[in-house]
PDB file of C-alpha atoms in Angstrom:
ATOM      1  CA  MET G   1       0.021  -0.004   0.105  1.00 39.00           C
ATOM      2  CA  PRO G   2       1.591   3.442  -0.945  1.00 46.00           C
ATOM      3  CA  ILE G   3       2.600   5.448   2.114  1.00 49.00           C
ATOM      4  CA  PRO G   4       0.601   9.045   2.211  1.00 52.00           C
ATOM      5  CA  LEU G   5       2.875  11.908   1.917  1.00 55.00           C
ATOM      6  CA  SER G   6       3.005  14.856   4.110  1.00 75.00           C
ATOM      7  CA  LYS G   7       2.363  18.483   2.244  1.00 80.00           C
ATOM      8  CA  GLU G   8       6.228  18.853   2.203  1.00 82.00           C
ATOM      9  CA  PHE G   9       6.870  15.502   0.618  1.00 86.00           C
ATOM     10  CA  ARG G  10       4.103  15.849  -2.027  1.00 87.00           C
ATOM     11  CA  LYS G  11       5.407  19.382  -3.253  1.00 88.00           C
ATOM     12  CA  ILE G  12       8.990  17.273  -3.847  1.00 90.00           C
ATOM     13  CA  ALA G  13       7.238  14.502  -5.513  1.00 88.00           C
ATOM     14  CA  ARG G  14       5.688  16.626  -8.080  1.00 85.00           C
ATOM     15  CA  ASP G  15       8.542  18.688  -8.821  1.00 84.00           C
ATOM     16  CA  ARG G  16       9.674  18.377 -12.223  1.00 75.00           C
ATOM     17  CA  THR G  17      11.654  21.304 -12.751  1.00 72.00           C
ATOM     18  CA  SER G  18      14.376  21.631 -10.331  1.00 80.00           C
ATOM     19  CA  GLY G  19      17.968  20.206 -10.454  1.00 76.00           C
ATOM     20  CA  ALA G  20      18.561  17.058  -8.101  1.00 82.00           C
ATOM     21  CA  ALA G  21      21.094  19.158  -5.800  1.00 83.00           C
ATOM     22  CA  GLN G  22      17.910  21.541  -5.350  1.00 87.00           C
ATOM     23  CA  VAL G  23      15.353  18.767  -4.664  1.00 91.00           C
ATOM     24  CA  ALA G  24      17.546  17.307  -1.966  1.00 92.00           C
ATOM     25  CA  LEU G  25      17.934  20.487  -0.156  1.00 94.00           C
ATOM     26  CA  GLN G  26      13.990  20.596  -0.323  1.00 94.00           C
ATOM     27  CA  ALA G  27      13.978  17.198   1.242  1.00 95.00           C
ATOM     28  CA  VAL G  28      16.311  17.870   3.934  1.00 96.00           C
ATOM     29  CA  THR G  29      14.091  20.773   4.775  1.00 94.00           C
ATOM     30  CA  ALA G  30      11.106  18.605   4.949  1.00 94.00           C
ATOM     31  CA  VAL G  31      12.876  15.905   7.274  1.00 95.00           C
ATOM     32  CA  GLU G  32      14.028  18.796   9.648  1.00 95.00           C
ATOM     33  CA  ALA G  33      10.461  19.553   9.738  1.00 92.00           C
ATOM     34  CA  TRP G  34       9.414  16.019  10.484  1.00 94.00           C
ATOM     35  CA  ILE G  35      12.309  15.702  13.232  1.00 94.00           C
ATOM     36  CA  ALA G  36      10.421  18.707  14.820  1.00 93.00           C
ATOM     37  CA  ARG G  37       7.151  16.524  14.767  1.00 92.00           C
ATOM     38  CA  HIS G  38       8.994  13.491  15.949  1.00 92.00           C
ATOM     39  CA  PRO G  39      11.677  14.559  18.805  1.00 90.00           C
ATOM     40  CA  ASP G  40      11.816  10.703  19.823  1.00 92.00           C
ATOM     41  CA  PRO G  41      10.774   8.457  16.908  1.00 93.00           C
ATOM     42  CA  ASP G  42      10.427   5.171  17.288  1.00 94.00           C
ATOM     43  CA  ASP G  43      11.601   2.444  14.938  1.00 93.00           C
ATOM     44  CA  ALA G  44       8.463   2.105  12.733  1.00 94.00           C
ATOM     45  CA  GLN G  45       8.310   6.124  12.248  1.00 94.00           C
ATOM     46  CA  LEU G  46      12.123   5.897  11.197  1.00 95.00           C
ATOM     47  CA  GLU G  47      11.398   3.284   8.876  1.00 94.00           C
ATOM     48  CA  ASP G  48       8.373   4.888   7.579  1.00 93.00           C
ATOM     49  CA  LEU G  49      10.480   8.026   6.934  1.00 95.00           C
ATOM     50  CA  VAL G  50      13.029   5.833   5.009  1.00 96.00           C
ATOM     51  CA  MET G  51      10.298   4.695   2.617  1.00 94.00           C
ATOM     52  CA  ARG G  52       9.017   8.120   1.867  1.00 92.00           C
ATOM     53  CA  LEU G  53      12.299   9.298   0.715  1.00 95.00           C
ATOM     54  CA  LEU G  54      12.812   6.051  -1.433  1.00 94.00           C
ATOM     55  CA  ARG G  55       9.782   6.693  -2.972  1.00 91.00           C
ATOM     56  CA  LEU G  56       9.818  10.597  -3.409  1.00 91.00           C
ATOM     57  CA  GLN G  57      11.830  10.727  -6.787  1.00 91.00           C
ATOM     58  CA  PRO G  58      13.902   7.336  -7.179  1.00 91.00           C
ATOM     59  CA  SER G  59      15.741   8.520 -10.188  1.00 88.00           C
ATOM     60  CA  MET G  60      17.407  11.294  -7.949  1.00 89.00           C
ATOM     61  CA  ALA G  61      20.459   9.895  -6.189  1.00 95.00           C
ATOM     62  CA  PRO G  62      20.526  12.566  -3.384  1.00 95.00           C
ATOM     63  CA  LEU G  63      16.976  11.367  -2.097  1.00 96.00           C
ATOM     64  CA  LEU G  64      18.145   7.777  -1.890  1.00 96.00           C
ATOM     65  CA  ARG G  65      21.592   8.740  -0.322  1.00 97.00           C
ATOM     66  CA  LEU G  66      19.448  10.561   2.411  1.00 97.00           C
ATOM     67  CA  ALA G  67      17.430   7.809   2.902  1.00 97.00           C
ATOM     68  CA  ASN G  68      20.157   5.748   3.633  1.00 97.00           C
ATOM     69  CA  GLU G  69      22.016   8.232   6.018  1.00 97.00           C
ATOM     70  CA  VAL G  70      18.357   8.341   7.592  1.00 96.00           C
ATOM     71  CA  ALA G  71      18.440   4.383   7.912  1.00 96.00           C
ATOM     72  CA  LEU G  72      22.168   4.624   9.289  1.00 96.00           C
ATOM     73  CA  ALA G  73      20.853   6.745  11.970  1.00 96.00           C
ATOM     74  CA  ALA G  74      18.063   4.616  12.928  1.00 94.00           C
ATOM     75  CA  ASP G  75      20.488   1.610  13.133  1.00 93.00           C
ATOM     76  CA  THR G  76      22.248   3.755  16.032  1.00 94.00           C
ATOM     77  CA  GLY G  77      21.323   3.055  19.888  1.00 89.00           C
ATOM     78  CA  ARG G  78      20.079   6.711  19.867  1.00 92.00           C
ATOM     79  CA  PRO G  79      18.285   7.330  16.771  1.00 94.00           C
ATOM     80  CA  GLY G  80      16.672  10.613  17.497  1.00 93.00           C
ATOM     81  CA  THR G  81      20.036  12.358  18.125  1.00 94.00           C
ATOM     82  CA  ALA G  82      21.782  10.600  15.512  1.00 96.00           C
ATOM     83  CA  LEU G  83      19.261  11.621  12.919  1.00 96.00           C
ATOM     84  CA  GLU G  84      19.520  15.222  13.725  1.00 96.00           C
ATOM     85  CA  ARG G  85      23.056  15.232  13.538  1.00 97.00           C
ATOM     86  CA  THR G  86      23.174  13.362  10.324  1.00 96.00           C
ATOM     87  CA  VAL G  87      20.775  15.913   8.634  1.00 97.00           C
ATOM     88  CA  LYS G  88      22.662  18.884   9.689  1.00 97.00           C
ATOM     89  CA  VAL G  89      25.813  17.171   8.117  1.00 97.00           C
ATOM     90  CA  PHE G  90      24.000  16.488   5.068  1.00 97.00           C
ATOM     91  CA  ARG G  91      22.641  19.935   4.757  1.00 97.00           C
ATOM     92  CA  LYS G  92      26.199  21.570   5.423  1.00 97.00           C
ATOM     93  CA  GLN G  93      27.504  19.230   2.751  1.00 97.00           C
ATOM     94  CA  LEU G  94      24.812  20.193   0.280  1.00 95.00           C
ATOM     95  CA  GLU G  95      25.223  23.737   0.884  1.00 94.00           C
ATOM     96  CA  GLY G  96      28.791  24.035   0.635  1.00 97.00           C
ATOM     97  CA  ALA G  97      29.632  21.795  -2.533  1.00 97.00           C
ATOM     98  CA  GLN G  98      28.202  24.077  -4.941  1.00 95.00           C
ATOM     99  CA  ARG G  99      30.694  26.736  -3.856  1.00 96.00           C
ATOM    100  CA  ARG G 100      33.581  24.327  -3.690  1.00 98.00           C
ATOM    101  CA  ILE G 101      32.944  23.013  -7.135  1.00 98.00           C
ATOM    102  CA  ALA G 102      32.719  26.350  -8.511  1.00 98.00           C
ATOM    103  CA  LYS G 103      36.148  27.135  -7.137  1.00 97.00           C
ATOM    104  CA  LEU G 104      37.988  24.062  -8.502  1.00 98.00           C
ATOM    105  CA  PHE G 105      35.993  24.633 -11.920  1.00 98.00           C
ATOM    106  CA  ARG G 106      37.153  28.085 -12.049  1.00 97.00           C
ATOM    107  CA  ALA G 107      41.057  27.015 -11.357  1.00 96.00           C
ATOM    108  CA  GLU G 108      40.631  24.479 -14.197  1.00 96.00           C
ATOM    109  CA  LEU G 109      40.288  26.975 -16.848  1.00 95.00           C
ATOM    110  CA  ASP G 110      43.664  28.255 -16.477  1.00 79.00           C
ATOM    111  CA  GLY G 111      45.750  29.983 -19.226  1.00 80.00           C
ATOM    112  CA  GLU G 112      45.332  33.342 -20.860  1.00 79.00           C
ATOM    113  CA  ASP G 113      42.715  32.305 -23.391  1.00 91.00           C
ATOM    114  CA  ARG G 114      38.944  32.397 -22.552  1.00 96.00           C
ATOM    115  CA  TRP G 115      37.311  29.214 -23.116  1.00 97.00           C
ATOM    116  CA  PRO G 116      34.414  28.432 -25.478  1.00 98.00           C
ATOM    117  CA  ILE G 117      32.372  25.888 -23.497  1.00 99.00           C
ATOM    118  CA  ALA G 118      28.872  23.850 -23.935  1.00 99.00           C
ATOM    119  CA  ILE G 119      26.373  22.871 -21.328  1.00 99.00           C
ATOM    120  CA  PHE G 120      23.121  20.874 -21.679  1.00 98.00           C
ATOM    121  CA  SER G 121      20.116  21.298 -19.624  1.00 96.00           C
ATOM    122  CA  TYR G 122      19.633  22.803 -16.306  1.00 94.00           C
ATOM    123  CA  SER G 123      21.708  22.251 -13.235  1.00 94.00           C
ATOM    124  CA  SER G 124      22.232  24.388 -10.469  1.00 92.00           C
ATOM    125  CA  THR G 125      25.910  23.070  -9.955  1.00 95.00           C
ATOM    126  CA  VAL G 126      26.576  23.694 -13.416  1.00 98.00           C
ATOM    127  CA  VAL G 127      24.973  27.221 -13.350  1.00 98.00           C
ATOM    128  CA  ALA G 128      26.882  28.439 -10.396  1.00 97.00           C
ATOM    129  CA  ALA G 129      30.425  26.931 -11.856  1.00 98.00           C
ATOM    130  CA  VAL G 130      29.887  28.844 -15.197  1.00 99.00           C
ATOM    131  CA  THR G 131      28.577  31.883 -13.460  1.00 98.00           C
ATOM    132  CA  GLY G 132      31.955  31.869 -11.149  1.00 97.00           C
ATOM    133  CA  ALA G 133      34.087  31.316 -13.892  1.00 98.00           C
ATOM    134  CA  ARG G 134      32.430  33.790 -16.316  1.00 97.00           C
ATOM    135  CA  ARG G 135      35.587  35.915 -16.890  1.00 96.00           C
ATOM    136  CA  ARG G 136      37.389  32.900 -18.249  1.00 97.00           C
ATOM    137  CA  ILE G 137      34.675  31.722 -20.598  1.00 98.00           C
ATOM    138  CA  SER G 138      34.138  33.393 -24.058  1.00 98.00           C
ATOM    139  CA  SER G 139      30.787  31.793 -25.025  1.00 98.00           C
ATOM    140  CA  THR G 140      28.534  29.308 -23.776  1.00 99.00           C
ATOM    141  CA  LEU G 141      26.660  26.811 -26.372  1.00 99.00           C
ATOM    142  CA  THR G 142      23.480  25.478 -24.936  1.00 99.00           C
ATOM    143  CA  SER G 143      20.193  23.926 -26.080  1.00 98.00           C
ATOM    144  CA  GLU G 144      16.470  24.258 -25.257  1.00 97.00           C
ATOM    145  CA  CYS G 145      16.111  20.768 -23.843  1.00 97.00           C
ATOM    146  CA  ARG G 146      12.949  19.721 -24.866  1.00 95.00           C
ATOM    147  CA  PRO G 147      10.124  18.575 -23.816  1.00 94.00           C
ATOM    148  CA  GLY G 148      10.643  20.308 -20.550  1.00 92.00           C
ATOM    149  CA  MET G 149      12.695  23.375 -22.063  1.00 95.00           C
ATOM    150  CA  GLU G 150      14.930  23.402 -18.753  1.00 94.00           C
ATOM    151  CA  GLY G 151      17.789  24.517 -21.107  1.00 97.00           C
ATOM    152  CA  LEU G 152      15.961  27.964 -21.260  1.00 97.00           C
ATOM    153  CA  VAL G 153      16.453  28.279 -17.556  1.00 96.00           C
ATOM    154  CA  SER G 154      20.093  28.107 -17.744  1.00 97.00           C
ATOM    155  CA  VAL G 155      20.074  30.669 -20.570  1.00 98.00           C
ATOM    156  CA  ALA G 156      18.073  33.061 -18.425  1.00 98.00           C
ATOM    157  CA  ARG G 157      20.378  33.048 -15.237  1.00 98.00           C
ATOM    158  CA  LEU G 158      23.686  32.716 -17.426  1.00 99.00           C
ATOM    159  CA  SER G 159      22.646  35.528 -19.820  1.00 98.00           C
ATOM    160  CA  LYS G 160      21.603  37.692 -16.698  1.00 98.00           C
ATOM    161  CA  ALA G 161      24.929  37.016 -15.055  1.00 98.00           C
ATOM    162  CA  GLY G 162      26.640  38.584 -18.332  1.00 98.00           C
ATOM    163  CA  LEU G 163      27.985  35.626 -20.147  1.00 98.00           C
ATOM    164  CA  LYS G 164      27.547  35.338 -24.109  1.00 98.00           C
ATOM    165  CA  ILE G 165      25.153  32.413 -25.265  1.00 99.00           C
ATOM    166  CA  LYS G 166      24.540  30.549 -28.075  1.00 98.00           C
ATOM    167  CA  LEU G 167      21.236  29.097 -28.061  1.00 99.00           C
ATOM    168  CA  ALA G 168      20.308  25.907 -30.679  1.00 99.00           C
ATOM    169  CA  THR G 169      17.715  23.187 -30.704  1.00 98.00           C
ATOM    170  CA  ASP G 170      18.740  20.078 -29.181  1.00 98.00           C
ATOM    171  CA  ILE G 171      19.679  18.254 -32.677  1.00 97.00           C
ATOM    172  CA  GLY G 172      21.202  21.313 -34.005  1.00 98.00           C
ATOM    173  CA  MET G 173      23.643  21.859 -31.037  1.00 98.00           C
ATOM    174  CA  LEU G 174      25.409  18.590 -31.975  1.00 98.00           C
ATOM    175  CA  SER G 175      26.524  20.055 -35.069  1.00 97.00           C
ATOM    176  CA  GLN G 176      27.859  23.304 -33.099  1.00 98.00           C
ATOM    177  CA  LEU G 177      30.529  21.470 -31.085  1.00 97.00           C
ATOM    178  CA  GLN G 178      33.609  22.193 -32.974  1.00 94.00           C
ATOM    179  CA  GLY G 179      36.159  24.440 -31.152  1.00 95.00           C
ATOM    180  CA  THR G 180      34.402  23.792 -27.932  1.00 97.00           C
ATOM    181  CA  ARG G 181      36.938  23.322 -24.990  1.00 97.00           C
ATOM    182  CA  ALA G 182      34.767  21.372 -22.879  1.00 98.00           C
ATOM    183  CA  VAL G 183      30.904  20.049 -22.454  1.00 99.00           C
ATOM    184  CA  LEU G 184      29.650  20.471 -19.008  1.00 99.00           C
ATOM    185  CA  VAL G 185      26.716  18.657 -17.503  1.00 98.00           C
ATOM    186  CA  GLY G 186      25.065  18.035 -14.294  1.00 96.00           C
ATOM    187  CA  ALA G 187      23.945  14.625 -13.092  1.00 94.00           C
ATOM    188  CA  ASP G 188      21.128  13.124 -10.952  1.00 91.00           C
ATOM    189  CA  ALA G 189      23.129  10.012  -9.941  1.00 95.00           C
ATOM    190  CA  VAL G 190      26.881   9.125 -10.529  1.00 97.00           C
ATOM    191  CA  LEU G 191      26.860   4.962 -10.692  1.00 97.00           C
ATOM    192  CA  SER G 192      30.198   3.091 -10.351  1.00 96.00           C
ATOM    193  CA  HIS G 193      30.314   2.606 -14.222  1.00 96.00           C
ATOM    194  CA  ALA G 194      27.951   5.426 -15.587  1.00 97.00           C
ATOM    195  CA  PHE G 195      26.078   8.791 -14.871  1.00 97.00           C
ATOM    196  CA  VAL G 196      22.444   9.568 -15.118  1.00 95.00           C
ATOM    197  CA  ASN G 197      21.003  12.768 -16.559  1.00 95.00           C
ATOM    198  CA  LYS G 198      18.631  14.163 -18.884  1.00 95.00           C
ATOM    199  CA  ILE G 199      17.525  12.249 -21.923  1.00 96.00           C
ATOM    200  CA  GLY G 200      19.867  13.595 -24.872  1.00 97.00           C
ATOM    201  CA  THR G 201      23.077  13.506 -22.708  1.00 98.00           C
ATOM    202  CA  ARG G 202      24.382  10.352 -24.064  1.00 98.00           C
ATOM    203  CA  MET G 203      24.073  11.642 -27.801  1.00 98.00           C
ATOM    204  CA  LEU G 204      25.802  14.683 -26.811  1.00 98.00           C
ATOM    205  CA  TYR G 205      28.658  12.832 -25.306  1.00 98.00           C
ATOM    206  CA  LEU G 206      29.188  10.579 -28.376  1.00 98.00           C
ATOM    207  CA  ARG G 207      29.161  13.621 -30.684  1.00 98.00           C
ATOM    208  CA  ALA G 208      31.843  15.521 -28.327  1.00 98.00           C
ATOM    209  CA  ARG G 209      34.080  12.532 -28.451  1.00 97.00           C
ATOM    210  CA  GLU G 210      33.901  12.668 -32.140  1.00 96.00           C
ATOM    211  CA  ALA G 211      34.967  16.298 -31.907  1.00 96.00           C
ATOM    212  CA  GLY G 212      37.721  15.842 -29.573  1.00 95.00           C
ATOM    213  CA  CYS G 213      35.690  17.568 -26.861  1.00 96.00           C
ATOM    214  CA  PRO G 214      36.080  16.488 -23.441  1.00 96.00           C
ATOM    215  CA  VAL G 215      32.938  16.016 -21.250  1.00 98.00           C
ATOM    216  CA  TRP G 216      33.069  17.143 -17.676  1.00 99.00           C
ATOM    217  CA  VAL G 217      30.177  16.105 -15.004  1.00 99.00           C
ATOM    218  CA  LEU G 218      29.796  18.655 -12.317  1.00 98.00           C
ATOM    219  CA  ALA G 219      27.755  16.413  -9.531  1.00 97.00           C
ATOM    220  CA  ASP G 220      28.189  16.905  -5.580  1.00 97.00           C
ATOM    221  CA  SER G 221      28.977  13.619  -3.623  1.00 98.00           C
ATOM    222  CA  SER G 222      25.333  12.966  -2.728  1.00 97.00           C
ATOM    223  CA  LYS G 223      24.856  11.966  -6.513  1.00 97.00           C
ATOM    224  CA  LEU G 224      27.503   9.041  -5.860  1.00 98.00           C
ATOM    225  CA  LEU G 225      25.105   5.871  -5.906  1.00 97.00           C
ATOM    226  CA  PRO G 226      26.517   2.638  -4.952  1.00 96.00           C
ATOM    227  CA  GLU G 227      25.047  -0.417  -6.434  1.00 94.00           C
ATOM    228  CA  GLY G 228      23.559  -1.851  -3.157  1.00 93.00           C
ATOM    229  CA  ILE G 229      21.170   1.384  -3.289  1.00 96.00           C
ATOM    230  CA  ALA G 230      20.859   1.910  -7.111  1.00 95.00           C
ATOM    231  CA  ALA G 231      19.814  -1.804  -7.938  1.00 93.00           C
ATOM    232  CA  PRO G 232      16.895  -2.179  -5.447  1.00 94.00           C
ATOM    233  CA  PHE G 233      15.442   1.507  -5.185  1.00 95.00           C
ATOM    234  CA  TRP G 234      16.635   3.891  -8.401  1.00 93.00           C
ATOM    235  CA  ARG G 235      13.855   3.844 -11.125  1.00 90.00           C
ATOM    236  CA  PRO G 236      13.936   5.847 -14.017  1.00 86.00           C
ATOM    237  CA  SER G 237      10.968   8.504 -14.455  1.00 85.00           C
ATOM    238  CA  ASP G 238       9.086   9.199 -17.598  1.00 91.00           C
ATOM    239  CA  GLY G 239       7.592  12.363 -18.483  1.00 90.00           C
ATOM    240  CA  PRO G 240       3.819  12.867 -19.050  1.00 92.00           C
ATOM    241  CA  ALA G 241       2.613  12.079 -22.750  1.00 95.00           C
ATOM    242  CA  SER G 242       0.702  15.285 -22.667  1.00 95.00           C
ATOM    243  CA  GLU G 243       4.364  17.171 -22.856  1.00 94.00           C
ATOM    244  CA  LEU G 244       4.812  15.897 -26.386  1.00 96.00           C
ATOM    245  CA  TRP G 245       1.202  15.509 -27.550  1.00 96.00           C
ATOM    246  CA  PRO G 246      -1.537  16.481 -25.329  1.00 94.00           C
ATOM    247  CA  ARG G 247      -4.462  14.412 -27.352  1.00 94.00           C
ATOM    248  CA  PRO G 248      -2.383  11.783 -29.403  1.00 94.00           C
ATOM    249  CA  THR G 249      -4.512   9.807 -31.980  1.00 95.00           C
ATOM    250  CA  GLN G 250      -5.133   6.210 -31.888  1.00 95.00           C
ATOM    251  CA  ARG G 251      -2.433   3.795 -32.368  1.00 97.00           C
ATOM    252  CA  VAL G 252       0.505   6.237 -31.272  1.00 97.00           C
ATOM    253  CA  GLN G 253       2.294   5.620 -28.313  1.00 96.00           C
ATOM    254  CA  VAL G 254       3.954   8.626 -26.836  1.00 97.00           C
ATOM    255  CA  LEU G 255       7.566   7.902 -25.350  1.00 97.00           C
ATOM    256  CA  ASN G 256       9.096  10.713 -22.979  1.00 97.00           C
ATOM    257  CA  PRO G 257      11.779   9.335 -21.025  1.00 95.00           C
ATOM    258  CA  MET G 258      13.383  11.797 -18.709  1.00 92.00           C
ATOM    259  CA  PHE G 259      16.815  10.002 -17.903  1.00 92.00           C
ATOM    260  CA  GLU G 260      19.322   7.832 -19.594  1.00 94.00           C
ATOM    261  CA  HIS G 261      22.653   6.527 -18.582  1.00 96.00           C
ATOM    262  CA  THR G 262      25.840   7.559 -20.398  1.00 98.00           C
ATOM    263  CA  GLU G 263      28.781   5.147 -19.878  1.00 97.00           C
ATOM    264  CA  LEU G 264      31.794   6.675 -17.731  1.00 97.00           C
ATOM    265  CA  GLY G 265      34.519   6.589 -20.538  1.00 92.00           C
ATOM    266  CA  ASP G 266      38.160   7.614 -20.498  1.00 92.00           C
ATOM    267  CA  ASP G 267      37.291  10.969 -21.793  1.00 92.00           C
ATOM    268  CA  ILE G 268      34.621  11.929 -18.943  1.00 97.00           C
ATOM    269  CA  ARG G 269      36.076  13.465 -15.869  1.00 98.00           C
ATOM    270  CA  VAL G 270      33.697  13.999 -12.726  1.00 99.00           C
ATOM    271  CA  LEU G 271      34.166  16.997 -10.570  1.00 99.00           C
ATOM    272  CA  THR G 272      32.689  16.609  -6.884  1.00 98.00           C
ATOM    273  CA  GLU G 273      33.254  19.155  -3.876  1.00 98.00           C
ATOM    274  CA  ASN G 274      35.984  16.955  -3.068  1.00 98.00           C
ATOM    275  CA  GLY G 275      38.010  17.170  -6.382  1.00 98.00           C
ATOM    276  CA  TRP G 276      38.391  15.804  -9.817  1.00 99.00           C
ATOM    277  CA  LEU G 277      37.729  11.924 -10.433  1.00 98.00           C
ATOM    278  CA  GLU G 278      38.846  10.465 -13.466  1.00 97.00           C
ATOM    279  CA  SER G 279      36.422   7.606 -14.717  1.00 92.00           C
ATOM    280  CA  GLY G 280      38.346   4.686 -13.006  1.00 92.00           C
ATOM    281  CA  GLN G 281      38.427   6.540  -9.789  1.00 97.00           C
ATOM    282  CA  VAL G 282      34.742   6.890  -9.625  1.00 98.00           C
ATOM    283  CA  ARG G 283      34.321   3.384  -9.016  1.00 96.00           C
ATOM    284  CA  GLU G 284      36.564   3.110  -5.947  1.00 96.00           C
ATOM    285  CA  VAL G 285      34.652   6.061  -4.323  1.00 98.00           C
ATOM    286  CA  VAL G 286      31.247   4.835  -4.756  1.00 98.00           C
ATOM    287  CA  GLU G 287      32.227   1.350  -3.358  1.00 95.00           C
ATOM    288  CA  GLU G 288      33.310   2.902  -0.223  1.00 96.00           C
ATOM    289  CA  ILE G 289      29.985   4.211   0.485  1.00 97.00           C
ATOM    290  CA  ARG G 290      28.430   2.534   3.699  1.00 96.00           C
ATOM    291  CA  ILE G 291      25.029   1.012   3.080  1.00 96.00           C
ATOM    292  CA  SER G 292      22.619   0.444   6.023  1.00 96.00           C
ATOM    293  CA  PRO G 293      21.579  -3.033   6.665  1.00 93.00           C
ATOM    294  CA  ARG G 294      18.304  -1.762   7.247  1.00 92.00           C
ATOM    295  CA  LEU G 295      18.037  -0.690   3.476  1.00 90.00           C
ATOM    296  CA  LYS G 296      19.241  -4.021   2.309  1.00 84.00           C
ATOM    297  CA  ARG G 297      16.533  -5.789   4.350  1.00 89.00           C
ATOM    298  CA  LEU G 298      13.875  -3.407   2.540  1.00 85.00           C
ATOM    299  CA  ALA G 299      15.009  -4.194  -0.915  1.00 82.00           C
ATOM    300  CA  GLU G 300      14.318  -7.987  -0.151  1.00 76.00           C
TER     301      GLU G 300
END
């Protein structure tokens, strides 16, 4: 039987425009409100909270990681105190990660020449990094990112910050990558072998590889998702058919997947708040993440 969601959690479950980092902060706020209502939670209440988080938006790794942290707190002898401390640390990490990633990204754009770059879809982490490095960037190529048009959110924020933008259609962008020095994307999840992002990312990566352009994934460490959490709980999301065709005719099946996997090739680097990771290093970091035995039991 589905667990009924509180007002805070319902709002998060309906959010289809915010990036994963923003959604994660909303979830932390919701958990903080839950803690205020349950200062001394029992085991059943904690397990209910874990299940709520797992089912909110199961395509977003930070929500699954937050569920794991809540479960780890529940496994302790003093779960109420442990949960409060855990959520405080999780918030601090999320709020500080963007600034740290932006600083590391800016340092990477070395040399006297300004960089032409490309970005895809909307990621608050990517937008913050590009904005912070705007004096070292000559132009930013991006696309509308149909059907949700998230790319226009990036365009609005970057142009307001003073960056020169080149806006193309999603397909048209693929023919404009020549001369671009780096393609930047965010991620909703980073697995040991691949990362998950907006549909169209993989095609952009393959075209960038043909053009000899490196792809950089900017994602805070809450996006790192071990197989023990991803396999039982991560689920891809499909957008509503009405986004493509409000009233399709008979015999038409509307396909509107929102996310896809892109393999972590040797030409992909991942930047977290803790530094740069080559594709081979990602697996090592992901496999070190501790998973609650409670989550393992719930997965059975």
